[in-house]
Coordinates of C-alpha atoms in Angstrom, one line a residue:
Chain P
M1 CA 19.5 -11.2 -37.1
R2 CA 21.2 -9.6 -34.1
P3 CA 19.4 -10.6 -30.9
L4 CA 16.8 -8.1 -30.0
S5 CA 18.3 -7.6 -26.5
G6 CA 21.5 -6.2 -28.1
V7 CA 20.1 -3.7 -30.6
F8 CA 21.5 -0.2 -30.6
G9 CA 24.9 -1.2 -29.2
S10 CA 26.1 1.0 -26.4
H11 CA 22.5 2.3 -25.9
P12 CA 20.7 -1.0 -25.8
L13 CA 17.0 -0.2 -26.0
L14 CA 15.6 -3.0 -23.9
A15 CA 18.1 -2.5 -21.1
D16 CA 17.6 1.3 -21.1
A17 CA 13.8 1.4 -21.1
F18 CA 11.8 0.9 -18.0
V19 CA 8.3 0.7 -19.5
C20 CA 6.7 -1.2 -22.4
H21 CA 3.4 -0.3 -23.9
L22 CA 1.4 -3.6 -24.2
G23 CA -1.4 -3.7 -26.8
I24 CA -4.1 -6.3 -26.7
T25 CA -7.3 -6.6 -28.7
L26 CA -10.4 -6.5 -26.5
P27 CA -13.9 -7.2 -27.9
D28 CA -14.7 -3.6 -28.5
H29 CA -11.4 -1.8 -28.9
P30 CA -7.6 -2.2 -28.6
L31 CA -6.2 -1.5 -25.2
V32 CA -2.6 -0.1 -24.7
L33 CA -1.3 -0.1 -21.1
P34 CA 2.1 1.0 -19.8
T35 CA 3.8 -1.7 -17.8
A36 CA 7.2 -2.8 -16.3
F37 CA 8.9 -5.7 -18.0
G38 CA 11.9 -8.0 -17.9
F39 CA 13.5 -10.1 -20.6
D40 CA 15.6 -13.2 -21.0
P41 CA 17.3 -13.7 -24.4
S42 CA 17.7 -17.4 -23.5
G43 CA 14.0 -17.7 -22.3
P44 CA 11.9 -20.6 -23.6
D45 CA 10.0 -18.6 -26.2
D46 CA 11.1 -18.2 -29.8
G47 CA 13.8 -15.5 -29.9
G48 CA 13.8 -15.3 -26.1
S49 CA 11.2 -14.2 -23.7
L50 CA 9.8 -10.8 -22.8
Y51 CA 8.0 -10.9 -19.4
V52 CA 5.2 -8.7 -18.1
H53 CA 3.4 -9.1 -14.9
G54 CA 0.4 -7.8 -13.0
S55 CA -2.5 -8.7 -10.7
V56 CA -4.2 -12.0 -11.5
A57 CA -7.4 -9.9 -11.5
A58 CA -6.3 -7.5 -14.2
R59 CA -8.5 -7.7 -17.3
W60 CA -5.7 -7.4 -19.7
L61 CA -3.7 -10.2 -18.0
V62 CA -6.7 -12.5 -18.0
A63 CA -7.1 -11.9 -21.7
S64 CA -3.4 -12.2 -22.7
P65 CA -2.6 -15.9 -22.7
G66 CA -3.1 -17.2 -26.2
A67 CA -4.0 -13.7 -27.5
Q68 CA -1.9 -11.9 -30.1
L69 CA 0.0 -9.1 -28.2
C70 CA 2.1 -6.2 -29.2
A71 CA 4.7 -5.0 -26.8
T72 CA 6.3 -1.7 -27.8
V73 CA 9.4 -0.3 -26.1
T74 CA 10.3 3.3 -26.9
M75 CA 13.1 5.5 -25.7
L76 CA 12.8 9.2 -26.6
D77 CA 16.3 10.6 -27.4
G78 CA 15.6 14.0 -28.7
L79 CA 13.5 16.7 -30.4
V80 CA 14.5 17.4 -34.0
V81 CA 14.3 21.1 -34.8
G82 CA 13.7 21.5 -38.5
R83 CA 13.6 24.6 -40.7
S84 CA 10.0 23.8 -41.6
A85 CA 7.1 22.3 -39.7
F86 CA 7.3 19.3 -42.0
H87 CA 10.9 18.4 -41.0
H88 CA 10.3 18.6 -37.2
S89 CA 10.6 15.1 -35.8
M90 CA 11.8 13.2 -32.8
N91 CA 14.9 11.1 -32.2
Y92 CA 14.0 7.7 -30.7
R93 CA 14.7 4.0 -30.5
S94 CA 11.8 1.6 -30.6
A95 CA 11.0 -2.1 -30.8
V96 CA 7.6 -3.3 -31.7
I97 CA 7.4 -7.0 -30.6
L98 CA 4.5 -9.1 -31.9
G99 CA 3.5 -12.5 -30.6
A100 CA 1.1 -14.7 -28.7
G101 CA 1.0 -14.3 -25.0
R102 CA 1.9 -17.4 -22.8
L103 CA 0.9 -17.7 -19.2
V104 CA 4.0 -18.6 -17.2
D105 CA 2.8 -21.2 -14.8
D106 CA 6.0 -23.1 -14.1
P107 CA 6.9 -21.9 -10.6
A108 CA 10.6 -21.8 -11.3
E109 CA 10.2 -19.8 -14.5
K110 CA 7.7 -17.5 -12.8
D111 CA 10.1 -16.8 -10.0
H112 CA 12.9 -16.2 -12.5
A113 CA 10.7 -13.8 -14.5
L114 CA 9.6 -11.8 -11.5
E115 CA 13.3 -11.5 -10.5
L116 CA 14.1 -10.2 -14.0
V117 CA 11.4 -7.6 -13.8
V118 CA 12.7 -6.2 -10.5
D119 CA 16.4 -6.5 -11.5
H120 CA 15.6 -4.7 -14.7
M121 CA 14.5 -1.7 -12.6
I122 CA 17.4 -1.9 -10.2
P123 CA 20.2 -4.4 -11.2
G124 CA 21.0 -6.8 -8.4
R125 CA 18.0 -5.9 -6.3
T126 CA 16.3 -9.3 -5.8
A127 CA 19.5 -10.8 -4.3
T128 CA 19.1 -8.4 -1.4
L129 CA 15.4 -9.1 -0.7
R130 CA 13.5 -11.8 1.1
R131 CA 11.9 -14.5 -1.1
S132 CA 8.4 -13.8 -2.3
T133 CA 5.6 -15.5 -0.3
R134 CA 3.2 -18.0 -1.8
K135 CA 0.5 -15.5 -1.3
E136 CA 2.4 -12.8 -3.2
L137 CA 3.1 -15.3 -6.1
A138 CA -0.5 -16.4 -6.2
A139 CA -1.7 -12.8 -6.5
T140 CA 0.7 -12.1 -9.5
A141 CA 0.3 -13.4 -13.0
V142 CA 3.2 -13.4 -15.5
V143 CA 2.8 -13.5 -19.3
A144 CA 5.7 -14.2 -21.7
I145 CA 5.9 -12.9 -25.2
P146 CA 8.3 -14.3 -27.8
M147 CA 10.9 -11.8 -29.0
R148 CA 11.4 -13.3 -32.5
E149 CA 9.1 -11.1 -34.4
A150 CA 10.2 -7.5 -33.8
S151 CA 10.4 -4.4 -35.8
V152 CA 13.2 -2.2 -34.6
K153 CA 13.6 1.5 -35.6
A154 CA 15.8 4.4 -34.6
R155 CA 16.3 8.0 -35.6
G156 CA 19.2 10.2 -34.5
G157 CA 20.8 13.5 -35.4
G158 CA 19.4 16.7 -36.9
P159 CA 16.7 17.5 -39.4
G160 CA 16.6 16.4 -43.1
D161 CA 15.7 19.9 -44.3
E162 CA 15.0 21.1 -47.8
P163 CA 18.0 22.9 -49.5
E164 CA 15.9 26.0 -50.0
D165 CA 15.1 26.2 -46.3
V166 CA 18.8 25.7 -45.4
A167 CA 19.7 28.5 -47.8
T168 CA 17.6 31.0 -45.8
G169 CA 20.1 30.7 -42.9
T170 CA 17.5 29.5 -40.4
W171 CA 18.9 27.5 -37.5
G172 CA 18.4 23.7 -37.4
G173 CA 19.5 21.0 -35.1
H174 CA 18.2 18.9 -32.2
I175 CA 17.6 19.0 -28.5
P176 CA 19.0 15.8 -26.9
L177 CA 16.7 14.2 -24.2
Q178 CA 17.4 11.6 -21.7
L179 CA 15.8 10.1 -18.6
A180 CA 17.6 11.4 -15.6
S181 CA 17.3 10.6 -11.9
S182 CA 17.5 12.7 -8.8
A183 CA 18.9 11.4 -5.5
P184 CA 17.0 8.5 -3.9
V185 CA 14.2 9.6 -1.5
P186 CA 13.8 7.6 1.7
D187 CA 10.3 6.9 2.9
N188 CA 9.2 7.8 6.4
D189 CA 10.2 4.4 7.8
A190 CA 13.6 4.2 6.1
T191 CA 16.7 4.2 8.3
G192 CA 20.4 4.0 7.4
E193 CA 22.2 4.5 4.2
V194 CA 20.7 4.1 0.7
P195 CA 21.5 0.5 -0.4
D196 CA 24.4 0.2 -2.9
D197 CA 22.2 -1.2 -5.7
V198 CA 19.7 1.7 -5.3
A199 CA 22.5 4.3 -5.2
A200 CA 24.2 2.7 -8.3
R201 CA 20.9 2.8 -10.3
A202 CA 20.4 6.4 -9.5
R203 CA 24.0 7.2 -10.4
S204 CA 23.7 5.3 -13.7
L205 CA 20.9 7.6 -14.7
G206 CA 22.9 10.7 -13.8
Chain R
M1 CA -15.1 15.6 -14.9
R2 CA -12.0 17.8 -15.1
P3 CA -10.9 18.3 -18.7
L4 CA -8.3 15.7 -19.6
S5 CA -5.9 18.4 -20.7
G6 CA -5.6 19.7 -17.1
V7 CA -5.2 16.5 -15.1
F8 CA -2.3 16.3 -12.6
G9 CA -2.4 20.1 -12.0
S10 CA 1.1 21.5 -12.0
H11 CA 2.5 18.5 -13.8
P12 CA -0.1 18.3 -16.6
L13 CA 0.4 14.9 -18.3
L14 CA -0.6 15.8 -21.8
A15 CA 1.5 18.9 -21.8
D16 CA 4.5 17.2 -20.3
A17 CA 4.6 14.1 -22.5
F18 CA 6.0 14.2 -26.0
V19 CA 4.9 10.7 -27.2
C20 CA 1.7 8.8 -27.2
H21 CA 1.5 5.1 -27.9
L22 CA -1.3 4.5 -30.4
G23 CA -3.0 1.1 -30.5
I24 CA -5.0 -0.1 -33.4
T25 CA -6.5 -3.5 -34.2
L26 CA -5.1 -4.9 -37.5
P27 CA -6.5 -8.1 -39.0
D28 CA -4.0 -10.4 -37.4
H29 CA -2.8 -8.6 -34.3
P30 CA -2.9 -5.3 -32.3
L31 CA -0.3 -2.8 -33.3
V32 CA 1.2 -0.2 -30.9
L33 CA 3.3 2.6 -32.4
P34 CA 5.0 5.6 -30.6
T35 CA 4.0 8.9 -32.2
A36 CA 4.1 12.6 -31.6
F37 CA 0.8 14.3 -30.8
G38 CA -1.0 17.5 -30.2
F39 CA -4.3 18.3 -28.6
D40 CA -7.0 20.9 -28.5
P41 CA -9.4 20.9 -25.5
S42 CA -11.8 22.9 -27.7
G43 CA -11.4 20.7 -30.8
P44 CA -14.6 19.4 -32.6
D45 CA -14.4 15.9 -31.1
D46 CA -16.3 14.9 -28.0
G47 CA -14.2 16.1 -25.0
G48 CA -11.7 17.8 -27.3
S49 CA -9.4 16.5 -29.9
L50 CA -6.1 14.6 -29.7
Y51 CA -4.3 14.8 -33.0
V52 CA -1.7 12.4 -34.4
H53 CA -0.1 12.6 -37.8
G54 CA 2.0 10.6 -40.2
S55 CA 2.7 9.7 -43.8
V56 CA -0.4 9.2 -45.9
A57 CA 1.2 5.9 -46.9
A58 CA 1.5 4.6 -43.3
R59 CA -0.5 1.4 -42.8
W60 CA -1.8 2.5 -39.4
L61 CA -2.9 5.9 -40.6
V62 CA -4.8 4.3 -43.5
A63 CA -6.5 2.0 -41.1
S64 CA -7.3 4.5 -38.4
P65 CA -10.3 6.6 -39.7
G66 CA -13.4 4.9 -38.3
A67 CA -11.4 2.3 -36.4
Q68 CA -11.5 2.1 -32.6
L69 CA -8.2 3.5 -31.4
C70 CA -6.4 3.6 -28.0
A71 CA -4.0 6.5 -27.4
T72 CA -2.0 6.0 -24.2
V73 CA 0.2 8.8 -22.8
T74 CA 2.6 7.9 -20.1
M75 CA 5.1 9.8 -18.1
L76 CA 7.5 7.8 -15.9
D77 CA 8.1 9.7 -12.7
G78 CA 10.2 7.3 -10.6
L79 CA 11.2 3.8 -9.5
V80 CA 9.6 2.6 -6.3
V81 CA 12.1 0.7 -4.1
G82 CA 10.2 -1.7 -1.9
R83 CA 11.4 -3.9 0.9
S84 CA 10.1 -6.9 -1.0
A85 CA 10.0 -7.8 -4.7
F86 CA 6.2 -7.6 -4.5
H87 CA 6.2 -4.0 -3.5
H88 CA 8.6 -2.7 -6.1
S89 CA 6.7 -0.5 -8.5
M90 CA 7.0 2.6 -10.6
N91 CA 5.7 6.2 -10.2
Y92 CA 3.9 7.4 -13.3
R93 CA 1.1 9.4 -14.7
S94 CA -0.9 7.9 -17.6
A95 CA -4.0 8.5 -19.7
V96 CA -5.6 5.8 -21.8
I97 CA -7.8 7.5 -24.3
L98 CA -10.3 5.4 -26.3
G99 CA -12.3 6.5 -29.3
A100 CA -12.9 6.2 -33.0
G101 CA -10.3 7.8 -35.3
R102 CA -11.5 10.6 -37.6
L103 CA -9.5 11.6 -40.7
V104 CA -9.0 15.4 -40.5
D105 CA -9.7 16.6 -44.1
D106 CA -10.8 20.1 -43.5
P107 CA -7.7 22.2 -44.6
A108 CA -8.0 24.7 -41.8
E109 CA -8.4 22.1 -39.1
K110 CA -5.5 20.1 -40.6
D111 CA -3.3 23.1 -40.6
H112 CA -4.2 23.9 -37.0
A113 CA -3.7 20.3 -35.9
L114 CA -0.2 20.2 -37.5
E115 CA 0.7 23.5 -35.8
L116 CA -0.4 22.0 -32.5
V117 CA 1.8 18.9 -33.0
V118 CA 4.9 21.1 -33.7
D119 CA 4.1 23.6 -31.0
H120 CA 3.6 20.8 -28.5
M121 CA 7.2 19.8 -29.0
I122 CA 8.5 23.4 -29.0
P123 CA 6.0 26.0 -27.8
G124 CA 5.7 28.9 -30.3
R125 CA 7.7 27.2 -33.0
T126 CA 5.3 27.3 -35.9
A127 CA 5.0 31.1 -35.7
T128 CA 8.7 31.3 -36.7
L129 CA 8.5 28.9 -39.7
R130 CA 7.4 29.3 -43.3
R131 CA 3.9 27.9 -44.1
S132 CA 3.7 24.3 -45.1
T133 CA 3.5 23.7 -48.9
R134 CA 0.6 22.0 -50.6
K135 CA 2.9 19.1 -51.3
E136 CA 3.9 18.7 -47.7
L137 CA 0.3 18.9 -46.6
A138 CA -0.7 16.3 -49.2
A139 CA 1.9 13.9 -48.0
T140 CA 0.7 14.1 -44.4
A141 CA -2.4 12.6 -42.9
V142 CA -3.9 13.8 -39.6
V143 CA -6.2 11.7 -37.4
A144 CA -8.3 13.0 -34.5
I145 CA -9.3 11.0 -31.5
P146 CA -12.0 12.3 -29.1
M147 CA -10.7 12.9 -25.6
R148 CA -14.0 12.1 -23.8
E149 CA -13.4 8.5 -22.8
A150 CA -10.2 8.4 -20.9
S151 CA -8.9 6.5 -17.9
V152 CA -6.4 8.5 -16.0
K153 CA -4.0 7.0 -13.4
A154 CA -1.1 8.1 -11.3
R155 CA 1.2 6.7 -8.7
G156 CA 3.6 8.8 -6.5
G157 CA 5.7 8.4 -3.4
G158 CA 7.3 5.4 -1.8
P159 CA 6.4 1.8 -1.4
G160 CA 3.4 0.3 0.3
D161 CA 5.4 -2.3 2.2
E162 CA 4.3 -4.9 4.7
P163 CA 4.7 -4.0 8.3
E164 CA 6.9 -7.0 9.0
D165 CA 9.3 -5.9 6.2
V166 CA 9.4 -2.4 7.6
A167 CA 10.2 -3.9 11.0
T168 CA 13.4 -5.5 9.6
G169 CA 14.9 -2.0 9.2
T170 CA 15.4 -2.5 5.4
W171 CA 15.7 0.8 3.4
G172 CA 12.7 1.8 1.3
G173 CA 11.9 4.8 -0.8
H174 CA 11.9 5.9 -4.4
I175 CA 14.2 7.2 -7.2
P176 CA 12.7 10.2 -8.9
L177 CA 13.0 10.2 -12.7
Q178 CA 12.4 13.0 -15.2
L179 CA 13.0 13.7 -18.8
A180 CA 16.0 16.1 -19.1
S181 CA 17.5 17.9 -22.0
S182 CA 21.1 18.8 -22.9
A183 CA 22.0 22.0 -24.7
P184 CA 20.6 22.2 -28.3
V185 CA 23.0 20.8 -30.9
P186 CA 23.2 22.7 -34.2
D187 CA 23.4 20.7 -37.4
N188 CA 26.2 21.2 -39.9
D189 CA 24.3 23.9 -41.8
A190 CA 23.3 25.9 -38.8
T191 CA 24.6 29.4 -38.3
G192 CA 23.9 32.0 -35.7
E193 CA 22.3 31.7 -32.3
V194 CA 19.9 29.0 -31.1
P195 CA 16.4 30.5 -31.6
D196 CA 14.7 31.7 -28.5
D197 CA 11.9 29.1 -28.7
V198 CA 14.4 26.3 -29.0
A199 CA 16.5 27.6 -26.1
A200 CA 13.4 28.0 -23.9
R201 CA 12.2 24.5 -24.6
A202 CA 15.6 23.1 -23.7
R203 CA 15.7 25.2 -20.5
S204 CA 12.2 24.1 -19.5
L205 CA 13.4 20.5 -19.4
G206 CA 16.5 21.4 -17.4

């Protein structure tokens, strides 16, 4: 099996996506929450480690260690315009990762995981920042999910229309979609130039 | 309570988003799958109806009627660049909708729901297409989720940094993100102009 971190070659899903949707079974219902993530293909979990983080007080984080979790990462790549309602679809890449959550309590691994989450958003960012304080680390919980058990899917291109619909001469194709950025916006306290790492991230998203 | 369909005013989440992440509890684990959706604020379910569809053979669709479901819709609006790792974040709008799935078996409602799903992708699209065949309808299952019980969240703007980090003169702000489209791509069988509805959808995403 190819490592999950490398799937989809020049459009690597885990690197491209900013958000995963984390599913957990609560007593009365499943809960699906959008959250930032980072990952380490060499992490200590089977198949590498996917890391999510949040407030130590968050209900889903309290329930996650030991629980079966589902972390789904999706990039929407386009709208597929068919010649019938049935053959409308979407182009996408997705990974559905299943595994038991593990509370990351080793301080070095926790530090590393939080760096991965921030650097996943903006590559190289943590190297430019002060170290997290003990208070900040104590307020944050990190949960790891093994990346071994994953179902990866993708769809690309145009519709798979019926020959009789194609024969009518109706138009078919797709509308490509991508996540795009605008120029970085300084807050009211910001002075000076946009940092290189921030400018590079914005440029990379075009 | 404002109707869920209208939340976030000029950037209505349910109208802007193409994908929902649907969570269901299977015997061994939660499962979270990305899927297209449509919605009808006047639908027969409490608070209106969110509709998802798929193959009648899909495991999650077979398990959905009567099961507690969680449909989470998220739009990522930006990356928040803090002056510390702790204050990095993302700007987003999200709705977490909880409710029991209902199999839509009334033919008229099913037809309507499938139209909503397609027209949600490309407004006005189904009016230009032939009607679905009995075979196509028989191959497709539609599940409705009531929109009454929903948790809606949003974050916007820059970081909420610590005063001592602001005092260092470090830059802070955010990188706006949006889903953008390129020009519609015809498939190999397409002839003639891009239809108006398809061109309008691509333009609306800029």
